[in-house]
Coordinates of C-alpha atoms in Angstrom, one line a residue:
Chain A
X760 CA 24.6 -11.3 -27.9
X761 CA 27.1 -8.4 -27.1
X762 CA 27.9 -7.5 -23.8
X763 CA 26.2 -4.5 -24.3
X764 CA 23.3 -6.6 -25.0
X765 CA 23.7 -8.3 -22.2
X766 CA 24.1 -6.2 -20.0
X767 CA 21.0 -3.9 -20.9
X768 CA 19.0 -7.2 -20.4
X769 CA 20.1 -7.9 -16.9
X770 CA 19.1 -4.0 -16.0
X771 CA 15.9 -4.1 -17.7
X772 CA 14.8 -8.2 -16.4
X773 CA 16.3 -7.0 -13.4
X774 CA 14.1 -3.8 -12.6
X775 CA 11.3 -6.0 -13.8
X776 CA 11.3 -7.7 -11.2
X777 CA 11.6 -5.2 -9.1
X778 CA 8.7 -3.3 -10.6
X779 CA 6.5 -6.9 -10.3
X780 CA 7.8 -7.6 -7.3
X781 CA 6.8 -4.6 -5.5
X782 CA 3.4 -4.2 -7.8
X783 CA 2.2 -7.7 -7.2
X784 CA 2.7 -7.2 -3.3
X785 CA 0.9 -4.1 -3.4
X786 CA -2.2 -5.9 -5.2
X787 CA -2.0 -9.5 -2.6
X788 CA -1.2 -8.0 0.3
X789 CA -2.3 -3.9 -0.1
X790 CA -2.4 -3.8 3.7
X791 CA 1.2 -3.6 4.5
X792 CA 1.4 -0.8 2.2
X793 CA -0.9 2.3 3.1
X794 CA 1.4 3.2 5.6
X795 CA 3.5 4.5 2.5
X796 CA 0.7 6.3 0.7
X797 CA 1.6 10.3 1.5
X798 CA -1.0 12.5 3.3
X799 CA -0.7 14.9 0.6
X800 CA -1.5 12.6 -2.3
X801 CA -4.4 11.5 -0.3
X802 CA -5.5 14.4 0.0
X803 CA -4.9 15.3 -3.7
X804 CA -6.8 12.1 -5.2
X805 CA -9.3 12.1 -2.3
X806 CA -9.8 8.8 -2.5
X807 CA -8.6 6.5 0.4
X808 CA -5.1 5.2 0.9
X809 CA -5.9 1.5 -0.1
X810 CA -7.2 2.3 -2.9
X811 CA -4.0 4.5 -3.8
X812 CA -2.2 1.8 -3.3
X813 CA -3.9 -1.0 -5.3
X814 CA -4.1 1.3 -8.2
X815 CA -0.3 2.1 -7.7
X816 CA 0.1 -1.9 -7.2
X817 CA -1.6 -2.4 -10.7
X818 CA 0.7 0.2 -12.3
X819 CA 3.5 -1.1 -11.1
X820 CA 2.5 -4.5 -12.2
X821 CA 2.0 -3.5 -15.9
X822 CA 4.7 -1.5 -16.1
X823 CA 6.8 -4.2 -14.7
X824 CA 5.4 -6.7 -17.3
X825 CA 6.0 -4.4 -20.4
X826 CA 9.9 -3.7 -18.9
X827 CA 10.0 -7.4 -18.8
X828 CA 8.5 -8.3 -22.2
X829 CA 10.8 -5.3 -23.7
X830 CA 7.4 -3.6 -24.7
X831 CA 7.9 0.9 -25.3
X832 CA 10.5 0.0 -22.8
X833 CA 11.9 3.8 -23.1
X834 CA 9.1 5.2 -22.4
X835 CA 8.3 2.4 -19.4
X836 CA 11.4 3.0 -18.5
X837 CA 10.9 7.2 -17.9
X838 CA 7.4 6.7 -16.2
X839 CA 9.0 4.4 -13.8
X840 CA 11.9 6.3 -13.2
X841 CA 9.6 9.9 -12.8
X842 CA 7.2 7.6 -10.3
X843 CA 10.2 6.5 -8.3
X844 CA 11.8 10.0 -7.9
X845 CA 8.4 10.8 -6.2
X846 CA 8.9 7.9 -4.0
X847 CA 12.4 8.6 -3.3
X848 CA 11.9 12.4 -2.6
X849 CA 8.5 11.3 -0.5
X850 CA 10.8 8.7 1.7
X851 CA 13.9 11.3 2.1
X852 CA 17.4 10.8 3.0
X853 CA 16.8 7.2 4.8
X854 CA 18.6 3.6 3.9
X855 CA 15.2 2.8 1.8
X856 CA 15.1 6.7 -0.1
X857 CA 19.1 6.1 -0.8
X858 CA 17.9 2.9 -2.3
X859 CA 15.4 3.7 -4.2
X860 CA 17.8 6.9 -5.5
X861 CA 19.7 4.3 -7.6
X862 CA 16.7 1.9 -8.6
X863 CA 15.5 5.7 -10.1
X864 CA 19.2 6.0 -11.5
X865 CA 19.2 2.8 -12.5
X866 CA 15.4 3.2 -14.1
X867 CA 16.4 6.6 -15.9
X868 CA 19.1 5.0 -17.8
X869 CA 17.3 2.6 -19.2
X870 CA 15.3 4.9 -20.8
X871 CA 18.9 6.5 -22.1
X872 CA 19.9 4.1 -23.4
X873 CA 20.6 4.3 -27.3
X874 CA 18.5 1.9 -28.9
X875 CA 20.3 0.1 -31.0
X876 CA 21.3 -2.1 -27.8
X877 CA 17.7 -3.5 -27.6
X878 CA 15.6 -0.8 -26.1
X879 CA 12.1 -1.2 -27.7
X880 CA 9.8 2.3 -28.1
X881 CA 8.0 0.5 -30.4
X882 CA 4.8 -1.8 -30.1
X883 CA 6.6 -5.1 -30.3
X884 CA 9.8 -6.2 -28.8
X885 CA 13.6 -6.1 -30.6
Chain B
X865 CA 7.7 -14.7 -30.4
X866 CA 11.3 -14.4 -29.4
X867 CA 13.4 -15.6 -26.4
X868 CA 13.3 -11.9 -25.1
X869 CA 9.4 -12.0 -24.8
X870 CA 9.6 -15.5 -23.5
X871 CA 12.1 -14.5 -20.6
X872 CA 9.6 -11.2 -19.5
X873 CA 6.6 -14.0 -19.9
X874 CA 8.2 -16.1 -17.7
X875 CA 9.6 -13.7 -15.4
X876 CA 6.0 -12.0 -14.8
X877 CA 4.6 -15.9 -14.0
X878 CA 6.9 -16.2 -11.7
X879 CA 7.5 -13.4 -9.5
X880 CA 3.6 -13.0 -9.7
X881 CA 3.2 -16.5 -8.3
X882 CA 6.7 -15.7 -5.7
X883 CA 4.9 -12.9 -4.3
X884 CA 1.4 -14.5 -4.6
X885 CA 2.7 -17.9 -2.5
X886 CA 4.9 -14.9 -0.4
X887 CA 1.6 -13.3 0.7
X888 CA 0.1 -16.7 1.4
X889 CA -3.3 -17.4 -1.2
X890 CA -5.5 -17.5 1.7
X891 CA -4.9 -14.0 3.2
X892 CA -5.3 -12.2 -0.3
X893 CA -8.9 -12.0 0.0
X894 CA -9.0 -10.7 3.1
X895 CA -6.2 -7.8 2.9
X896 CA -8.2 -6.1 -0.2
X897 CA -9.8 -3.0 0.5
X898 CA -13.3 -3.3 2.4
X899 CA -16.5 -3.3 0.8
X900 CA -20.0 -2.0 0.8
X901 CA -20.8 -5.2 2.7
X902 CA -17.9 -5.9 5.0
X903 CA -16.7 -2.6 5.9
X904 CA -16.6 0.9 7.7
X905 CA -16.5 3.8 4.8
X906 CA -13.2 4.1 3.8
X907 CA -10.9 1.1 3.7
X908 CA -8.7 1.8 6.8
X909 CA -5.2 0.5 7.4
X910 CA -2.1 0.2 8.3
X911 CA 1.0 1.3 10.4
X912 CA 3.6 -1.3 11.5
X913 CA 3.7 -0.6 15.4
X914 CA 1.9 -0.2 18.4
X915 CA -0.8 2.6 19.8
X916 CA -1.4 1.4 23.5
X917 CA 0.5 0.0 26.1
X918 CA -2.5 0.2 28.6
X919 CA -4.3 -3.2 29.5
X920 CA -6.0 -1.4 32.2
X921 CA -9.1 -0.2 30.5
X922 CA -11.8 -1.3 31.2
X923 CA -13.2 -1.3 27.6
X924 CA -12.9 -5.6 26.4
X925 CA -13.2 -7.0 22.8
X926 CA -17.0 -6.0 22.8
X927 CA -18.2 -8.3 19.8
X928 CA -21.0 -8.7 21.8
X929 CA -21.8 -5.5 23.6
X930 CA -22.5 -3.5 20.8
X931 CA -26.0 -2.7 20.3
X932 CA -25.1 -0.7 17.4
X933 CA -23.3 -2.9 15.3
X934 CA -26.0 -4.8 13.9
X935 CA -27.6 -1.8 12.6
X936 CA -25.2 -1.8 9.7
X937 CA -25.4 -4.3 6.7
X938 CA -25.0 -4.6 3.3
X939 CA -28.2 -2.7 2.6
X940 CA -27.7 0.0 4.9
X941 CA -23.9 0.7 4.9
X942 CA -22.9 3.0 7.4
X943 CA -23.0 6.8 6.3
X944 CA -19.8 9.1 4.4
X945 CA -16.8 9.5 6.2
X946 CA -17.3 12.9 6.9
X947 CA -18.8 15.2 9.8
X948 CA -18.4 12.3 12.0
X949 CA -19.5 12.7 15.8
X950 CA -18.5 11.0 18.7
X951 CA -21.5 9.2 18.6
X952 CA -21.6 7.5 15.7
X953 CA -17.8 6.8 16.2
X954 CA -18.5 5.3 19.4
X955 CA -21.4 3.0 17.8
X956 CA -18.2 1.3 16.0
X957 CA -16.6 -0.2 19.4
X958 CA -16.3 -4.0 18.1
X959 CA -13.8 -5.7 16.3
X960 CA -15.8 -6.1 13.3
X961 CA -15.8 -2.3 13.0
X962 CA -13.2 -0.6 15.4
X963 CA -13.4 3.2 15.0
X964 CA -11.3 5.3 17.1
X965 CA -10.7 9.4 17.5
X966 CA -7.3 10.3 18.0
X967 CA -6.7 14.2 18.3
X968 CA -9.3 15.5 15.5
X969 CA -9.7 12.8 13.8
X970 CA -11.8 9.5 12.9
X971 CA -9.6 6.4 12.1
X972 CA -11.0 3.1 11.3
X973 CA -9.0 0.4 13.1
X974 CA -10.5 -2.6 12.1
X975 CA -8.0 -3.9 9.7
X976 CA -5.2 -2.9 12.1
X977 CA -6.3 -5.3 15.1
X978 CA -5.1 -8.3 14.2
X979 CA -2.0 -6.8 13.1
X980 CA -0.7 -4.8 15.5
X981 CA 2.3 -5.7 16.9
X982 CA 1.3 -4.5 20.8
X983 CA -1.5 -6.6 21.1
X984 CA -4.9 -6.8 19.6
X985 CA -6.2 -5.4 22.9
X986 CA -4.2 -2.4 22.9
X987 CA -6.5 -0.9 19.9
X988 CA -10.0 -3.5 21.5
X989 CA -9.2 -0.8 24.3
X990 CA -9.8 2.3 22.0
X991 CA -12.3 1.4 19.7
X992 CA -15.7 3.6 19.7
X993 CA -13.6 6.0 21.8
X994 CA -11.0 9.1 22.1
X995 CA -8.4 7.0 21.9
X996 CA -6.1 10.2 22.1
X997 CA -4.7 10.0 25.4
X998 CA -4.0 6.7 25.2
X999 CA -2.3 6.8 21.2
X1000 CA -0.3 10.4 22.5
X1001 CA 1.2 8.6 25.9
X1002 CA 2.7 5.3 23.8
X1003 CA 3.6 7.4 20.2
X1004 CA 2.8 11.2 20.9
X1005 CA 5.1 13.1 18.9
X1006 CA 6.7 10.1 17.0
X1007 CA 5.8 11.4 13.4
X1008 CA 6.1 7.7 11.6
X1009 CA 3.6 6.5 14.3
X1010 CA 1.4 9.6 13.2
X1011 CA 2.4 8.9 9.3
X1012 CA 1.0 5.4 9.7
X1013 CA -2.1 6.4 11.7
X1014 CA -3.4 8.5 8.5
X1015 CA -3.6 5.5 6.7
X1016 CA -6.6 4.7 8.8
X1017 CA -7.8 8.1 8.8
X1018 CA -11.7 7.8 7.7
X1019 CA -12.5 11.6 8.3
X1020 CA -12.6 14.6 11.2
X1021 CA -14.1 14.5 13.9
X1022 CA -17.5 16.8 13.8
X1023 CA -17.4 19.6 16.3

């Protein structure tokens, strides 16, 4: 394995978890998040806030399990980073928003990244 | 099937299981969204800090002082989450459904009791009532407070 290799693994196991973290939280314990859901998207969907949040929860999940299983990781990896620019912008300039700035840095170039280092747009893995 | 895919496999195992022993098994049930037969209309929720400071209402954790609350089962779920009066708000004054009206609007505070951090009585105090007064004195104009109160937000308040 190259360095390169290796290193594109760590970033993409790493936001994984992230991703299944976060997604699997959402889905056991939805409560503790619908103080994050915005007004405006509430409003938009017009369905309640737990509800946004379980079916963010599941997103996150399977998007998190096809990062991890190196599954149209590109195109994972562009959804993910497009969901979490929302998230950032939503949260603003605070210690969480900066954070999540570079998870959606971090997210964004994965989906860069040339593919001859392992990044899968195809059905089944390198 | 290569090592790559059997990393991710494990890696969704376990953090699923992390976060699922994290969250504590038992609890899981109970934190999903309401139901047709356990619930107010909308499943309510959240916020991570207090509304009320003031333990000296009279209103008590009426579990048993509400007429109303039998009135509503799984058969007869209580009606849409819109055009709410004071009324009907005020038949859901119990801690198995804790409906509250804070400046316009209808929130559902049932999920929120047990959580908040000021006290389960703080939001006893409010439920079935204009809770306004009491929310705007401990939180008025703190716009997180507000932020997290929409997440209960089950409609507006019929004029």
């Amino acid at each position: 394995m190259t360095h390169e290799r290796l290193g594109l693994a760590i970033l993409r196991y790493g936001l994984a978890v992230v991703f299944l973290w976060f997604g699997f939280s959402q889905l056991f314990d939805g409560l503790n998040w619908v103080s994050w859901v915005p007004e405006w998207a509430v409003n938009f969907l017009n369905i309640p806030p737990a509800f946004i949040v379980l079916a963010n929860g599941l997103f996150e999940v399977i998007a998190g399990a096809l990062l991890a299983l190196n599954i149209w990781t590109r195109w994972v990896a562009l959804t993910l980073a497009l969901h979490l620019l929302v998230i950032t912008v939503e949260i603003g300039a605070t210690a969480i928003g900066v954070r999540d700035l570079g998870l959606t840095a971090a997210t964004l170039a994965l989906a860069f990244l040339p593919s001859k280092e392992g990044i899968s747009h195809e059905k089944d893995s390198q | 099937m290569n090592v790559s895919t059997v990393i991710g496999a494990i890696l969704i195992v376990v953090v699923g299981s992390f976060v699922w022993w994290q969250n504590g098994a038992d609890e899981v049930v109970s934190t999903t969204p309401p139901t047709v037969e356990n619930s107010a209309p909308a499943p309510s929720v959240i916020g991570t800090n207090a509304v009320v400071d003031d333990n000296g209402g009279e209103r008590k954790d009426s579990e048993s002082d509400d007429t109303n609350a039998g009135s509503e089962t799984a058969a007869n779920p209580p009606p849409a989450p819109s055009g709410m009066t004071a009324a009907l708000v005020a038949q859901h004054g119990t801690r198995a459904s804790c409906w509250s009206i804070v400046n316009g609007n209808v929130y559902d505070l049932t999920s929120w009791i047990p959580k908040h951090p000021g006290g389960e009585q703080a939001i006893l105090q409010i439920c079935g009532t204009d809770g306004s007064l009491k929310f705007n004195r401990q939180h008025g104009g703190d716009s997180a407070k507000e932020k997290m109160l929409f997440g209960f937000k089950i409609g507006a308040l019929a004029q």
